[in-house]
CSV table of C-alpha atoms in Angstrom, one decimal:
chain,number,residue,atom,x,y,z
A,1,MET,CA,99.2,124.5,71.3
A,2,ASP,CA,98.8,120.7,71.4
A,3,ALA,CA,95.7,119.4,73.2
A,4,PRO,CA,96.6,118.0,76.7
A,5,ARG,CA,97.3,114.3,76.7
A,6,ASN,CA,95.5,112.0,79.2
A,7,ILE,CA,98.6,111.0,81.1
A,8,ASP,CA,96.4,109.7,83.9
A,9,SER,CA,95.3,106.8,81.7
A,10,GLY,CA,98.7,105.3,81.4
A,11,GLY,CA,101.2,107.8,80.0
A,12,ARG,CA,103.1,107.8,83.3
A,13,ARG,CA,104.7,104.5,82.1
A,14,SER,CA,105.9,105.6,78.7
A,15,LEU,CA,108.2,108.4,77.5
A,16,PRO,CA,106.1,110.9,75.5
A,17,VAL,CA,106.6,111.5,71.8
A,18,GLY,CA,109.0,114.4,71.3
A,19,MET,CA,110.9,114.0,74.6
A,20,ARG,CA,114.7,113.4,74.0
A,21,ILE,CA,116.8,111.6,76.5
A,22,ASP,CA,120.5,112.2,76.0
A,23,SER,CA,123.5,113.3,78.1
A,24,TRP,CA,125.2,116.5,79.1
A,25,ARG,CA,128.8,116.7,80.0
A,26,ALA,CA,129.7,118.5,83.2
A,27,SER,CA,132.8,120.6,83.5
A,28,ASP,CA,134.9,117.6,84.6
A,29,GLY,CA,133.5,115.4,81.8
A,30,TRP,CA,131.0,113.5,83.9
A,31,ALA,CA,128.0,112.5,81.8
A,32,LEU,CA,124.6,113.5,83.2
A,33,ARG,CA,121.5,111.9,81.9
A,34,ARG,CA,119.4,114.8,80.5
A,35,PHE,CA,115.8,115.1,79.2
A,36,ASP,CA,114.7,117.8,76.8
A,37,TRP,CA,111.2,118.4,75.6
A,38,PRO,CA,110.8,121.4,73.2
A,39,ALA,CA,107.6,123.5,73.4
A,40,PRO,CA,104.7,122.0,71.5
A,41,ALA,CA,104.6,122.9,67.8
A,42,GLY,CA,101.8,125.0,66.4
A,43,GLY,CA,101.2,127.2,69.5
A,44,ALA,CA,102.6,130.1,71.4
A,45,ALA,CA,105.7,129.1,73.3
A,46,ARG,CA,105.4,129.9,77.0
A,47,GLY,CA,109.1,129.9,77.9
A,48,SER,CA,111.7,127.6,79.3
A,49,LEU,CA,111.3,125.5,82.5
A,50,LEU,CA,114.0,123.5,84.2
A,51,PHE,CA,112.8,120.8,86.6
A,52,GLN,CA,115.0,118.9,89.1
A,53,SER,CA,113.8,116.1,91.3
A,54,GLY,CA,115.0,114.8,94.6
A,55,ARG,CA,117.3,112.3,96.1
A,56,GLY,CA,117.0,108.8,94.6
A,57,ASP,CA,114.6,110.1,91.9
A,58,PHE,CA,114.9,109.8,88.1
A,59,ILE,CA,113.3,111.5,85.1
A,60,GLU,CA,110.5,109.0,84.6
A,61,LYS,CA,109.0,109.5,88.0
A,62,TYR,CA,107.7,113.0,87.1
A,63,LEU,CA,106.5,112.5,83.5
A,64,GLN,CA,103.0,113.6,84.6
A,65,ALA,CA,104.0,116.9,86.0
A,66,ILE,CA,106.5,117.5,83.1
A,67,GLY,CA,103.6,116.8,80.7
A,68,HIS,CA,101.4,119.3,82.5
A,69,TRP,CA,103.9,122.1,81.9
A,70,HIS,CA,104.7,121.0,78.4
A,71,ASP,CA,101.0,121.1,77.5
A,72,ARG,CA,100.9,124.7,78.7
A,73,GLY,CA,103.6,125.7,76.3
A,74,TRP,CA,106.8,125.3,78.3
A,75,ALA,CA,109.9,123.8,76.9
A,76,VAL,CA,111.0,121.6,79.7
A,77,THR,CA,114.4,120.2,80.5
A,78,GLY,CA,116.4,118.8,83.4
A,79,PHE,CA,118.8,115.9,84.4
A,80,ASP,CA,119.4,113.1,86.8
A,81,TRP,CA,121.7,114.2,89.5
A,82,ARG,CA,125.3,112.9,89.4
A,83,GLY,CA,125.4,109.6,91.3
A,84,GLN,CA,121.8,108.6,90.8
A,85,GLY,CA,119.2,107.7,88.1
A,86,GLY,CA,121.0,107.4,84.8
A,87,SER,CA,123.9,109.7,85.8
A,88,GLY,CA,126.3,107.1,87.2
A,89,ARG,CA,127.3,106.2,90.8
A,90,PHE,CA,129.9,107.3,93.3
A,91,LEU,CA,130.3,103.9,94.9
A,92,ALA,CA,130.8,100.3,93.7
A,93,ASP,CA,127.5,99.4,95.3
A,94,PRO,CA,125.0,101.0,93.0
A,95,ALA,CA,122.2,100.8,95.6
A,96,VAL,CA,123.7,103.2,98.0
A,97,GLY,CA,123.1,106.9,97.5
A,98,HIS,CA,126.3,108.6,98.4
A,99,ALA,CA,127.8,112.1,98.5
A,100,GLU,CA,131.0,113.5,100.0
A,101,SER,CA,129.7,117.1,99.4
A,102,PHE,CA,126.7,118.8,97.9
A,103,ASP,CA,129.1,121.4,96.3
A,104,ARG,CA,129.7,119.2,93.2
A,105,TRP,CA,125.9,119.1,92.6
A,106,VAL,CA,125.7,122.9,92.9
A,107,ASP,CA,128.5,123.2,90.3
A,108,ASP,CA,126.8,120.8,87.9
A,109,LEU,CA,123.6,122.8,88.3
A,110,ASP,CA,125.3,126.1,87.8
A,111,GLY,CA,127.0,124.9,84.5
A,112,PHE,CA,123.8,123.4,83.2
A,113,VAL,CA,121.7,126.5,84.0
A,114,ALA,CA,124.2,128.8,82.4
A,115,ALA,CA,124.1,126.8,79.1
A,116,TRP,CA,120.3,126.6,79.3
A,117,LEU,CA,119.9,130.3,79.9
A,118,ALA,CA,122.2,131.0,76.9
A,119,GLY,CA,120.4,128.6,74.5
A,120,THR,CA,116.7,128.9,75.3
A,121,PRO,CA,114.0,131.6,75.1
A,122,GLY,CA,112.7,133.2,78.2
A,123,PRO,CA,111.0,133.6,80.5
A,124,HIS,CA,113.2,131.1,82.5
A,125,VAL,CA,111.8,129.2,85.5
A,126,LEU,CA,113.5,126.8,87.9
A,127,VAL,CA,111.4,124.1,89.7
A,128,GLY,CA,112.9,121.7,92.2
A,129,HIS,CA,111.6,119.0,94.5
A,130,SER,CA,113.1,118.0,97.9
A,131,MET,CA,116.9,117.7,97.4
A,132,GLY,CA,116.4,119.4,94.1
A,133,GLY,CA,114.7,122.3,95.8
A,134,HIS,CA,117.5,122.5,98.3
A,135,LEU,CA,120.2,122.6,95.5
A,136,LEU,CA,118.2,125.2,93.4
A,137,LEU,CA,117.9,127.4,96.5
A,138,ARG,CA,121.7,127.1,97.0
A,139,LEU,CA,122.2,128.1,93.4
A,140,LEU,CA,119.9,131.2,93.8
A,141,ALA,CA,121.7,132.2,97.1
A,142,GLU,CA,125.3,131.6,95.9
A,143,ARG,CA,125.4,132.0,92.1
A,144,HIS,CA,122.4,134.4,91.5
A,145,PRO,CA,121.4,133.1,88.0
A,146,GLN,CA,119.2,135.5,86.0
A,147,VAL,CA,116.0,133.6,86.1
A,148,ASP,CA,112.5,135.0,86.3
A,149,ALA,CA,110.9,132.8,89.0
A,150,ALA,CA,111.5,129.7,91.0
A,151,VAL,CA,109.3,127.0,92.6
A,152,LEU,CA,110.4,124.8,95.5
A,153,LEU,CA,108.4,121.7,96.4
A,154,ALA,CA,109.0,120.3,99.9
A,155,PRO,CA,112.5,121.6,99.7
A,156,MET,CA,115.1,119.7,101.9
A,157,LEU,CA,116.1,122.5,104.3
A,158,GLY,CA,116.2,120.3,107.4
A,159,TYR,CA,115.8,116.6,108.1
A,160,ALA,CA,112.5,115.4,109.7
A,161,ALA,CA,114.3,113.6,112.5
A,162,GLY,CA,111.6,113.6,115.2
A,163,PRO,CA,112.9,115.0,118.5
A,164,LEU,CA,116.5,115.2,117.4
A,165,PRO,CA,117.8,118.7,116.7
A,166,ALA,CA,119.7,119.5,113.4
A,167,TRP,CA,123.0,119.6,115.2
A,168,ALA,CA,122.5,116.1,116.7
A,169,VAL,CA,121.8,114.6,113.3
A,170,ARG,CA,124.9,116.2,111.9
A,171,TRP,CA,127.0,115.0,114.8
A,172,ILE,CA,125.7,111.4,114.5
A,173,ALA,CA,126.3,111.3,110.7
A,174,GLY,CA,129.8,112.8,111.2
A,175,ALA,CA,130.6,110.3,113.9
A,176,ALA,CA,129.6,107.4,111.7
A,177,CYS,CA,131.8,108.8,108.9
A,178,ARG,CA,134.8,109.1,111.3
A,179,LEU,CA,134.2,105.4,112.2
A,180,GLY,CA,134.7,104.5,108.5
A,181,LEU,CA,131.1,104.1,107.6
A,182,ALA,CA,130.8,107.0,105.2
A,183,GLY,CA,130.0,104.7,102.3
A,184,ARG,CA,127.6,102.5,104.2
A,185,ALA,CA,123.8,102.8,103.9
A,186,ALA,CA,122.4,104.6,106.9
A,187,TRP,CA,119.4,102.2,106.9
A,188,THR,CA,117.7,99.4,105.0
A,189,GLU,CA,115.1,100.6,102.5
A,190,ARG,CA,111.9,98.5,102.0
A,191,LEU,CA,110.0,99.5,98.9
A,192,GLY,CA,106.8,97.4,99.4
A,193,ASP,CA,105.1,95.9,96.4
A,194,GLY,CA,102.9,98.8,95.3
A,195,ASP,CA,99.6,96.9,96.0
A,196,GLY,CA,99.2,98.1,99.6
A,197,PRO,CA,100.5,100.6,102.0
A,198,SER,CA,104.2,100.5,103.0
A,199,HIS,CA,106.2,102.8,105.3
A,200,ARG,CA,108.1,104.3,102.3
A,201,GLN,CA,104.9,104.8,100.3
A,202,ARG,CA,103.2,106.6,103.2
A,203,ASN,CA,106.1,108.9,103.4
A,204,LEU,CA,106.0,109.8,99.7
A,205,THR,CA,102.4,109.8,98.5
A,206,HIS,CA,98.8,108.7,99.4
A,207,ASP,CA,98.3,107.6,95.8
A,208,LEU,CA,99.0,103.9,95.5
A,209,ALA,CA,98.9,104.1,91.7
A,210,GLN,CA,101.5,106.8,91.6
A,211,TYR,CA,103.7,104.7,93.9
A,212,ALA,CA,103.2,101.6,91.8
A,213,ASP,CA,104.4,103.6,88.7
A,214,GLU,CA,107.7,104.2,90.4
A,215,LEU,CA,108.1,100.5,91.2
A,216,TRP,CA,107.2,99.7,87.6
A,217,TRP,CA,110.0,101.8,86.3
A,218,ARG,CA,112.5,100.5,88.9
A,219,ASP,CA,111.6,96.9,88.1
A,220,ARG,CA,112.0,97.4,84.3
A,221,HIS,CA,115.1,99.7,84.5
A,222,PRO,CA,117.0,98.7,87.7
A,223,GLU,CA,119.9,100.8,86.6
A,224,LEU,CA,117.8,103.9,87.5
A,225,ALA,CA,117.0,102.7,91.0
A,226,LEU,CA,118.7,103.9,94.1
A,227,GLY,CA,118.4,102.7,97.7
A,228,ALA,CA,119.0,104.4,101.1
A,229,PRO,CA,121.5,107.2,101.5
A,230,SER,CA,124.9,106.7,103.0
A,231,TRP,CA,126.2,108.1,106.2
A,232,GLY,CA,128.4,110.3,104.0
A,233,TRP,CA,125.3,111.7,102.2
A,234,LEU,CA,123.6,112.5,105.5
A,235,ARG,CA,126.7,114.3,106.7
A,236,ALA,CA,127.1,116.2,103.4
A,237,GLY,CA,123.4,117.1,103.4
A,238,ALA,CA,123.6,118.4,107.0
A,239,GLU,CA,126.6,120.5,106.1
A,240,SER,CA,124.9,121.9,103.0
A,241,MET,CA,121.8,122.8,104.9
A,242,ALA,CA,123.8,124.5,107.6
A,243,ALA,CA,125.6,126.6,105.0
A,244,LEU,CA,122.3,127.6,103.4
A,245,ALA,CA,120.9,128.7,106.8
A,246,ALA,CA,123.9,130.9,107.5
A,247,PRO,CA,123.1,134.6,108.1
A,248,GLY,CA,122.7,136.6,105.0
A,249,MET,CA,122.4,133.7,102.6
A,250,LEU,CA,118.6,133.5,102.1
A,251,GLU,CA,118.2,137.3,102.5
A,252,GLY,CA,120.1,137.7,99.3
A,253,VAL,CA,117.7,135.6,97.1
A,254,ALA,CA,115.9,138.2,95.0
A,255,THR,CA,114.2,135.8,92.6
A,256,PRO,CA,110.4,135.6,93.1
A,257,THR,CA,109.9,132.1,94.7
A,258,LEU,CA,106.9,130.0,95.5
A,259,ILE,CA,107.4,127.4,98.2
A,260,LEU,CA,104.9,124.5,98.6
A,261,GLY,CA,105.1,122.0,101.4
A,262,THR,CA,103.2,119.9,103.9
A,263,PRO,CA,103.3,120.6,107.6
A,264,THR,CA,103.3,116.8,108.4
A,265,ASP,CA,106.2,115.9,106.1
A,266,ARG,CA,108.0,112.8,107.4
A,267,LEU,CA,111.2,113.4,105.3
A,268,VAL,CA,112.0,117.1,105.5
A,269,ASP,CA,111.5,119.6,108.3
A,270,ALA,CA,108.5,121.8,107.8
A,271,ARG,CA,109.7,124.2,110.5
A,272,ALA,CA,113.0,124.8,108.6
A,273,ILE,CA,111.0,125.5,105.4
A,274,ALA,CA,108.9,128.1,107.3
A,275,ARG,CA,112.0,129.7,108.7
A,276,ALA,CA,113.6,129.9,105.3
A,277,ALA,CA,110.6,131.4,103.6
A,278,ALA,CA,110.4,134.1,106.3
A,279,ARG,CA,114.0,135.2,105.5
A,280,MET,CA,113.6,135.4,101.8
A,281,PRO,CA,112.6,138.9,100.5
A,282,ASP,CA,110.2,137.7,97.7
A,283,ALA,CA,108.9,134.2,98.8
A,284,GLU,CA,105.4,132.9,99.0
A,285,LEU,CA,104.8,129.8,101.2
A,286,ARG,CA,101.7,127.6,100.8
A,287,TRP,CA,100.9,124.5,102.8
A,288,PHE,CA,99.1,121.3,101.8
A,289,PRO,CA,98.1,119.7,105.1
A,290,ALA,CA,96.6,116.5,103.5
A,291,ALA,CA,99.7,115.8,101.4
A,292,ALA,CA,102.7,113.6,101.8
A,293,HIS,CA,106.2,114.5,100.6
A,294,GLU,CA,105.8,114.2,96.8
A,295,LEU,CA,103.2,116.9,96.0
A,296,LEU,CA,103.5,116.3,92.3
A,297,ARG,CA,102.8,112.6,92.7
A,298,GLU,CA,100.0,112.8,95.2
A,299,ARG,CA,96.2,112.1,94.8
A,300,ASP,CA,94.6,113.9,91.9
A,301,ASP,CA,93.0,116.6,94.0
A,302,ILE,CA,96.3,117.5,95.8
A,303,ARG,CA,98.4,117.3,92.7
A,304,ARG,CA,96.1,119.4,90.6
A,305,ALA,CA,95.8,122.0,93.3
A,306,ALA,CA,99.6,122.2,93.5
A,307,LEU,CA,100.0,122.5,89.8
A,308,GLY,CA,97.3,125.1,89.6
A,309,MET,CA,99.0,127.2,92.2
A,310,ILE,CA,102.3,126.9,90.3
A,311,ASP,CA,100.5,127.9,87.1
A,312,ALA,CA,99.0,131.0,88.7
A,313,PHE,CA,102.4,132.0,90.2
A,314,LEU,CA,104.2,131.7,86.9
A,315,ALA,CA,101.4,133.6,85.1
A,316,GLU,CA,102.2,136.5,87.5
A,317,HIS,CA,105.9,136.3,87.7
A,318,ALA,CA,107.1,134.7,84.5
A,319,ARG,CA,105.1,136.4,81.8
């Protein structure tokens, strides 16, 4: 196996040698921007790992975590979700993250996973962050792919909306859509400059260097950047989360699943994560109290602890 590369010293801002960026056609012909990084040559292949990031993300944000798994022998692949990153947009305004329904994303994921399972060696592992975790869990609950293990990182199973209950957020988003605002941004997003704390940065990570990396990629490749979600996305997300929370859905997920989260997450509801984990027959839930939302882009101590926990889980469940 290749020796681990020192991504911490600057590799987060360059695509690694051997990683391919191309496209995969969904069932309706939509081109999804895909990455594929075969297992390192000269060593024992560990298996195949599919990683899906969250809303507004793109492949380059997670090069460090992807490199970690690759260095341990995994062949790693994944794609930018339809409507974000390098996979096109739904609206004329490319800055607004829109969706009419999350069902199309589940269909895309189902088709991609089916082709991946048929064409790659096992064991097969699914890893998803935030919205990606939500969609992976829907895939497990609704389509039951034959994978060996799954890891969900701060999965979006409820909005962190302060005192507002889930039904109120859904009602407000639905009312905005009925008023003709479905394609309008629900708020104005302020990124900050990466040199000091900002509201968005504090929500995502305590590591200013990791946050600056994201801004670096967005500045040099603005076609990958996405802004705030639309009211339509908020309504579609609420509907999708309600469907996943329906009786019997999570109880039917037989895949061994590790769920990592933070109890003080400002973007997703930690209580909803705990409720979901309790309903799943083979789920382990672990909390990181000192972390923000993006566990794999946090301070070194938090990120390494999370990756170590994932490694141990996969060693047990995806041999």
